[in-house]
Amino acid sequence: MIVPYDVARERFKGGEFLNSVQRSITLNLKRMMRSNIELGLLFQQHGILFIHIPKNGGSSVVRAIYGQGILHHSAQYHNVVHKKEFLDLPTFAIWRDPVARFYSAFYFLRDHSTREADRNFANEVYGDFDTPADLAYAIHKDFSLRDRLIRWSHFLPQIDFVCDPHGKIMVDWIGCLDNMSAVASELSTLLGRKVDIGHVNSGKKVDYFDEEAAKIIRGIYSQDNIIYQKILRCDNCILKVDC
């Protein structure tokens, strides 16, 4: 393993050099620290902090705001790692119909993701199921399979990204993927410039013909669905949390 000189020369007590595993951990920690500093500066530069929930149209949003991608971190994470930015800047997220998100995640991991870990997960967890509906029926009966599935970031409940441990929403507002023109308008007003949101990572279009599977998914993601229905009742499908 080739490592930078400043890592290679580090020693633990007793004078022993770091072994390869310790060096790898040290390097990754340094990368994380540098990445977190750079991300905080990015939030400061653009004057807004976005909670990027997987499979909610976030790739298009971050490109429109920041001009580059950002990782999928929760509001709780940012409240610790980027606390000043989280408290000082406007914060928001995009929400999606839980059924549409479930279907999108199914096809994305199986057919479109460039990450080997995603493809391996899809093959291992639902490789024998041809459709999202088949998977929904399976996890309705198999609780261990369901628990494993919803721990993967693309299937993780949306509330886990925006709520504190007590279920309170931590962001200032939530827009809806069903009305991205309203999201773009809200961002344009907040940032003082025109924001155009394109379409990045457009997934497979699916007809949600299986109503029974949809009921199962909405039951599993019941808290996500409650917030989704609440957003739909708001003006322009934008939920202002403190209003």
mmCIF file of C-alpha atoms in Angstrom:
data_model
loop_
_atom_site.group_PDB
_atom_site.id
_atom_site.type_symbol
_atom_site.label_atom_id
_atom_site.label_comp_id
_atom_site.label_asym_id
_atom_site.label_seq_id
_atom_site.Cartn_x
_atom_site.Cartn_y
_atom_site.Cartn_z
ATOM 1 C CA MET A 1 0.000 0.000 0.000
ATOM 2 C CA ILE A 2 1.344 3.413 -0.973
ATOM 3 C CA VAL A 3 0.467 6.125 1.530
ATOM 4 C CA PRO A 4 1.478 9.789 1.907
ATOM 5 C CA TYR A 5 4.682 10.355 3.843
ATOM 6 C CA ASP A 6 2.885 12.143 6.685
ATOM 7 C CA VAL A 7 0.796 9.043 7.351
ATOM 8 C CA ALA A 8 3.629 6.563 6.867
ATOM 9 C CA ARG A 9 5.792 8.286 9.444
ATOM 10 C CA GLU A 10 3.088 8.314 12.151
ATOM 11 C CA ARG A 11 3.773 6.043 15.131
ATOM 12 C CA PHE A 12 1.714 4.701 17.949
ATOM 13 C CA LYS A 13 3.009 4.474 21.509
ATOM 14 C CA GLY A 14 5.753 1.928 21.685
ATOM 15 C CA GLY A 15 7.308 3.080 18.415
ATOM 16 C CA GLU A 16 5.503 0.683 16.054
ATOM 17 C CA PHE A 17 4.561 1.942 12.605
ATOM 18 C CA LEU A 18 0.919 1.881 11.557
ATOM 19 C CA ASN A 19 -0.052 -1.358 9.869
ATOM 20 C CA SER A 20 -1.931 -1.345 6.551
ATOM 21 C CA VAL A 21 -5.404 -1.420 8.152
ATOM 22 C CA GLN A 22 -4.560 1.424 10.532
ATOM 23 C CA ARG A 23 -3.099 3.445 7.682
ATOM 24 C CA SER A 24 -6.258 2.936 5.635
ATOM 25 C CA ILE A 25 -8.480 4.058 8.523
ATOM 26 C CA THR A 26 -6.301 7.119 9.112
ATOM 27 C CA LEU A 27 -6.400 8.081 5.445
ATOM 28 C CA ASN A 28 -10.179 7.691 5.262
ATOM 29 C CA LEU A 29 -10.659 9.799 8.383
ATOM 30 C CA LYS A 30 -8.477 12.534 6.867
ATOM 31 C CA ARG A 31 -10.463 12.405 3.623
ATOM 32 C CA MET A 32 -13.731 12.631 5.548
ATOM 33 C CA MET A 33 -12.504 15.631 7.540
ATOM 34 C CA ARG A 34 -11.323 17.408 4.407
ATOM 35 C CA SER A 35 -14.562 16.569 2.573
ATOM 36 C CA ASN A 36 -16.669 17.850 5.474
ATOM 37 C CA ILE A 37 -14.759 21.141 5.563
ATOM 38 C CA GLU A 38 -15.172 21.559 1.809
ATOM 39 C CA LEU A 39 -18.889 20.759 2.025
ATOM 40 C CA GLY A 40 -19.394 23.327 4.787
ATOM 41 C CA LEU A 41 -17.666 25.948 2.641
ATOM 42 C CA LEU A 42 -19.895 24.968 -0.287
ATOM 43 C CA PHE A 43 -23.001 25.534 1.830
ATOM 44 C CA GLN A 44 -21.658 28.926 2.955
ATOM 45 C CA GLN A 45 -20.784 29.960 -0.578
ATOM 46 C CA HIS A 46 -24.266 29.244 -1.944
ATOM 47 C CA GLY A 47 -26.219 30.272 1.142
ATOM 48 C CA ILE A 48 -28.368 27.179 1.562
ATOM 49 C CA LEU A 49 -28.106 23.649 2.957
ATOM 50 C CA PHE A 50 -29.865 20.823 1.148
ATOM 51 C CA ILE A 51 -30.646 17.432 2.685
ATOM 52 C CA HIS A 52 -30.030 15.027 -0.185
ATOM 53 C CA ILE A 53 -32.428 12.083 0.221
ATOM 54 C CA PRO A 54 -31.678 9.205 -2.197
ATOM 55 C CA LYS A 55 -34.107 8.724 -5.113
ATOM 56 C CA ASN A 56 -35.926 12.010 -4.509
ATOM 57 C CA GLY A 57 -34.630 14.007 -7.461
ATOM 58 C CA GLY A 58 -31.775 15.378 -5.397
ATOM 59 C CA SER A 59 -29.069 14.998 -8.042
ATOM 60 C CA SER A 60 -30.837 17.548 -10.233
ATOM 61 C CA VAL A 61 -31.280 19.905 -7.285
ATOM 62 C CA VAL A 62 -27.669 19.847 -6.107
ATOM 63 C CA ARG A 63 -26.393 20.464 -9.625
ATOM 64 C CA ALA A 64 -28.725 23.437 -9.957
ATOM 65 C CA ILE A 65 -27.689 24.916 -6.594
ATOM 66 C CA TYR A 66 -24.075 23.908 -6.063
ATOM 67 C CA GLY A 67 -22.880 22.949 -9.533
ATOM 68 C CA GLN A 68 -21.661 19.593 -8.223
ATOM 69 C CA GLY A 69 -22.880 16.532 -6.395
ATOM 70 C CA ILE A 70 -23.067 16.100 -2.621
ATOM 71 C CA LEU A 71 -23.434 12.953 -0.545
ATOM 72 C CA HIS A 72 -26.584 11.633 1.119
ATOM 73 C CA HIS A 73 -26.335 12.931 4.685
ATOM 74 C CA SER A 74 -29.152 13.391 7.190
ATOM 75 C CA ALA A 75 -30.191 16.568 8.966
ATOM 76 C CA GLN A 76 -28.908 15.042 12.218
ATOM 77 C CA TYR A 77 -25.506 14.531 10.595
ATOM 78 C CA HIS A 78 -25.300 18.117 9.335
ATOM 79 C CA ASN A 79 -26.480 19.429 12.694
ATOM 80 C CA VAL A 80 -23.343 17.890 14.196
ATOM 81 C CA VAL A 81 -20.730 18.124 11.448
ATOM 82 C CA HIS A 82 -21.872 21.423 9.891
ATOM 83 C CA LYS A 83 -23.689 22.856 12.888
ATOM 84 C CA LYS A 84 -23.001 26.538 12.153
ATOM 85 C CA GLU A 85 -24.193 26.230 8.563
ATOM 86 C CA PHE A 86 -27.171 24.125 9.620
ATOM 87 C CA LEU A 87 -28.304 26.717 12.160
ATOM 88 C CA ASP A 88 -27.481 29.840 10.136
ATOM 89 C CA LEU A 89 -28.607 28.885 6.620
ATOM 90 C CA PRO A 90 -31.991 27.948 5.148
ATOM 91 C CA THR A 91 -32.392 24.167 5.098
ATOM 92 C CA PHE A 92 -34.683 22.078 2.943
ATOM 93 C CA ALA A 93 -35.333 18.656 1.434
ATOM 94 C CA ILE A 94 -37.330 17.125 -1.410
ATOM 95 C CA TRP A 95 -40.045 14.559 -0.611
ATOM 96 C CA ARG A 96 -41.445 11.807 -2.794
ATOM 97 C CA ASP A 97 -44.438 9.510 -2.861
ATOM 98 C CA PRO A 98 -43.164 6.449 -0.934
ATOM 99 C CA VAL A 99 -44.517 4.077 -3.578
ATOM 100 C CA ALA A 100 -42.817 5.914 -6.436
ATOM 101 C CA ARG A 101 -39.570 6.070 -4.469
ATOM 102 C CA PHE A 102 -39.697 2.330 -3.682
ATOM 103 C CA TYR A 103 -40.180 1.477 -7.353
ATOM 104 C CA SER A 104 -37.453 3.885 -8.418
ATOM 105 C CA ALA A 105 -34.973 2.496 -5.891
ATOM 106 C CA PHE A 106 -35.695 -1.066 -7.015
ATOM 107 C CA TYR A 107 -34.845 -0.384 -10.653
ATOM 108 C CA PHE A 108 -31.998 2.013 -9.928
ATOM 109 C CA LEU A 109 -30.024 -0.431 -7.788
ATOM 110 C CA ARG A 110 -30.632 -3.325 -10.148
ATOM 111 C CA ASP A 111 -30.276 -1.654 -13.545
ATOM 112 C CA HIS A 112 -28.650 1.777 -13.322
ATOM 113 C CA SER A 113 -26.311 2.246 -10.369
ATOM 114 C CA THR A 114 -22.616 2.388 -11.200
ATOM 115 C CA ARG A 115 -21.659 1.337 -7.658
ATOM 116 C CA GLU A 116 -20.730 -2.313 -7.286
ATOM 117 C CA ALA A 117 -22.055 -2.336 -3.723
ATOM 118 C CA ASP A 118 -25.516 -1.303 -4.963
ATOM 119 C CA ARG A 119 -25.607 -3.992 -7.631
ATOM 120 C CA ASN A 120 -24.415 -6.658 -5.207
ATOM 121 C CA PHE A 121 -27.066 -5.612 -2.699
ATOM 122 C CA ALA A 122 -29.788 -5.841 -5.350
ATOM 123 C CA ASN A 123 -28.624 -9.268 -6.464
ATOM 124 C CA GLU A 124 -28.447 -10.597 -2.917
ATOM 125 C CA VAL A 125 -31.626 -9.096 -1.501
ATOM 126 C CA TYR A 126 -34.090 -9.146 -4.383
ATOM 127 C CA GLY A 127 -32.354 -10.915 -7.200
ATOM 128 C CA ASP A 128 -35.190 -13.450 -7.513
ATOM 129 C CA PHE A 129 -37.943 -10.833 -7.724
ATOM 130 C CA ASP A 130 -38.763 -9.425 -11.157
ATOM 131 C CA THR A 131 -40.740 -6.372 -10.057
ATOM 132 C CA PRO A 132 -40.980 -3.972 -7.102
ATOM 133 C CA ALA A 133 -44.431 -5.392 -6.428
ATOM 134 C CA ASP A 134 -42.931 -8.875 -6.008
ATOM 135 C CA LEU A 135 -40.435 -7.441 -3.524
ATOM 136 C CA ALA A 136 -43.182 -5.618 -1.643
ATOM 137 C CA TYR A 137 -45.152 -8.848 -1.197
ATOM 138 C CA ALA A 138 -41.988 -10.617 -0.008
ATOM 139 C CA ILE A 139 -41.052 -8.060 2.655
ATOM 140 C CA HIS A 140 -44.661 -7.989 3.826
ATOM 141 C CA LYS A 141 -44.191 -11.602 4.943
ATOM 142 C CA ASP A 142 -40.459 -11.727 5.678
ATOM 143 C CA PHE A 143 -39.601 -9.211 8.422
ATOM 144 C CA SER A 144 -35.878 -9.974 8.374
ATOM 145 C CA LEU A 145 -35.766 -9.266 4.626
ATOM 146 C CA ARG A 146 -37.712 -6.056 5.173
ATOM 147 C CA ASP A 147 -35.373 -4.900 7.926
ATOM 148 C CA ARG A 148 -32.344 -5.575 5.763
ATOM 149 C CA LEU A 149 -33.891 -3.760 2.807
ATOM 150 C CA ILE A 150 -34.888 -0.575 4.596
ATOM 151 C CA ARG A 151 -31.441 -0.164 6.136
ATOM 152 C CA TRP A 152 -30.000 0.432 2.654
ATOM 153 C CA SER A 153 -29.848 4.173 1.977
ATOM 154 C CA HIS A 154 -32.054 4.092 -1.144
ATOM 155 C CA PHE A 155 -34.804 2.296 0.789
ATOM 156 C CA LEU A 156 -34.229 4.046 4.108
ATOM 157 C CA PRO A 157 -37.357 5.930 5.244
ATOM 158 C CA GLN A 158 -37.297 9.592 4.271
ATOM 159 C CA ILE A 159 -38.037 10.629 7.845
ATOM 160 C CA ASP A 160 -34.637 9.257 8.852
ATOM 161 C CA PHE A 161 -33.022 11.979 6.748
ATOM 162 C CA VAL A 162 -34.986 14.980 8.017
ATOM 163 C CA CYS A 163 -36.188 14.204 11.544
ATOM 164 C CA ASP A 164 -34.542 14.198 14.950
ATOM 165 C CA PRO A 165 -34.676 11.042 17.134
ATOM 166 C CA HIS A 166 -38.099 12.144 18.416
ATOM 167 C CA GLY A 167 -39.596 12.464 14.942
ATOM 168 C CA LYS A 168 -39.514 16.262 14.749
ATOM 169 C CA ILE A 169 -38.705 17.703 11.320
ATOM 170 C CA MET A 170 -35.392 19.559 11.485
ATOM 171 C CA VAL A 171 -35.417 21.434 8.143
ATOM 172 C CA ASP A 172 -37.105 24.750 7.341
ATOM 173 C CA TRP A 173 -39.165 23.524 4.414
ATOM 174 C CA ILE A 174 -39.860 20.483 2.268
ATOM 175 C CA GLY A 175 -40.688 20.562 -1.420
ATOM 176 C CA CYS A 176 -42.310 17.814 -3.449
ATOM 177 C CA LEU A 177 -40.872 15.939 -6.398
ATOM 178 C CA ASP A 178 -44.338 16.147 -7.951
ATOM 179 C CA ASN A 179 -43.989 19.933 -8.282
ATOM 180 C CA MET A 180 -40.356 20.771 -8.987
ATOM 181 C CA SER A 181 -41.298 24.012 -10.730
ATOM 182 C CA ALA A 182 -42.516 25.295 -7.353
ATOM 183 C CA VAL A 183 -39.267 24.124 -5.745
ATOM 184 C CA ALA A 184 -37.271 25.993 -8.397
ATOM 185 C CA SER A 185 -39.350 29.115 -7.795
ATOM 186 C CA GLU A 186 -38.837 28.904 -4.015
ATOM 187 C CA LEU A 187 -35.084 28.458 -4.467
ATOM 188 C CA SER A 188 -34.914 31.360 -6.920
ATOM 189 C CA THR A 189 -36.544 33.611 -4.338
ATOM 190 C CA LEU A 190 -34.301 32.448 -1.498
ATOM 191 C CA LEU A 191 -31.049 32.641 -3.458
ATOM 192 C CA GLY A 192 -31.813 35.785 -5.435
ATOM 193 C CA ARG A 193 -31.057 34.155 -8.772
ATOM 194 C CA LYS A 194 -32.933 32.039 -11.274
ATOM 195 C CA VAL A 195 -32.637 28.341 -10.461
ATOM 196 C CA ASP A 196 -33.360 25.859 -13.244
ATOM 197 C CA ILE A 197 -33.695 22.260 -12.112
ATOM 198 C CA GLY A 198 -32.953 19.740 -14.831
ATOM 199 C CA HIS A 199 -33.366 15.986 -14.865
ATOM 200 C CA VAL A 200 -30.362 14.023 -13.625
ATOM 201 C CA ASN A 201 -30.509 10.251 -13.114
ATOM 202 C CA SER A 202 -33.941 9.937 -14.704
ATOM 203 C CA GLY A 203 -35.092 6.449 -13.867
ATOM 204 C CA LYS A 204 -37.412 3.947 -15.470
ATOM 205 C CA LYS A 205 -41.012 5.145 -15.803
ATOM 206 C CA VAL A 206 -43.389 2.705 -14.159
ATOM 207 C CA ASP A 207 -47.144 2.296 -14.074
ATOM 208 C CA TYR A 208 -48.248 1.607 -10.500
ATOM 209 C CA PHE A 209 -50.917 -0.864 -11.422
ATOM 210 C CA ASP A 210 -50.572 -3.103 -8.364
ATOM 211 C CA GLU A 211 -52.712 -1.366 -5.758
ATOM 212 C CA GLU A 212 -52.231 -4.089 -3.151
ATOM 213 C CA ALA A 213 -48.434 -3.738 -3.372
ATOM 214 C CA ALA A 214 -48.837 0.027 -3.076
ATOM 215 C CA LYS A 215 -50.833 -0.421 0.130
ATOM 216 C CA ILE A 216 -48.081 -2.612 1.555
ATOM 217 C CA ILE A 217 -45.410 -0.032 0.721
ATOM 218 C CA ARG A 218 -47.433 2.829 2.187
ATOM 219 C CA GLY A 219 -47.907 0.759 5.339
ATOM 220 C CA ILE A 220 -44.199 0.074 5.713
ATOM 221 C CA TYR A 221 -43.399 3.749 5.086
ATOM 222 C CA SER A 222 -46.408 5.059 6.998
ATOM 223 C CA GLN A 223 -44.638 8.100 8.494
ATOM 224 C CA ASP A 224 -43.220 9.048 5.091
ATOM 225 C CA ASN A 225 -46.711 8.784 3.644
ATOM 226 C CA ILE A 226 -48.210 10.986 6.363
ATOM 227 C CA ILE A 227 -45.744 13.761 5.535
ATOM 228 C CA TYR A 228 -46.295 13.213 1.798
ATOM 229 C CA GLN A 229 -50.055 13.645 2.155
ATOM 230 C CA LYS A 230 -49.507 16.741 4.289
ATOM 231 C CA ILE A 231 -47.228 18.247 1.622
ATOM 232 C CA LEU A 232 -49.843 17.626 -1.070
ATOM 233 C CA ARG A 233 -52.308 19.774 0.905
ATOM 234 C CA CYS A 234 -49.891 22.724 1.073
ATOM 235 C CA ASP A 235 -49.790 25.614 -1.402
ATOM 236 C CA ASN A 236 -47.598 24.594 -4.349
ATOM 237 C CA CYS A 237 -46.783 21.364 -2.464
ATOM 238 C CA ILE A 238 -44.249 23.154 -0.265
ATOM 239 C CA LEU A 239 -44.425 22.456 3.449
ATOM 240 C CA LYS A 240 -43.087 25.322 5.563
ATOM 241 C CA VAL A 241 -42.215 23.555 8.782
ATOM 242 C CA ASP A 242 -42.462 26.530 11.156
ATOM 243 C CA CYS A 243 -45.639 27.938 9.630
#
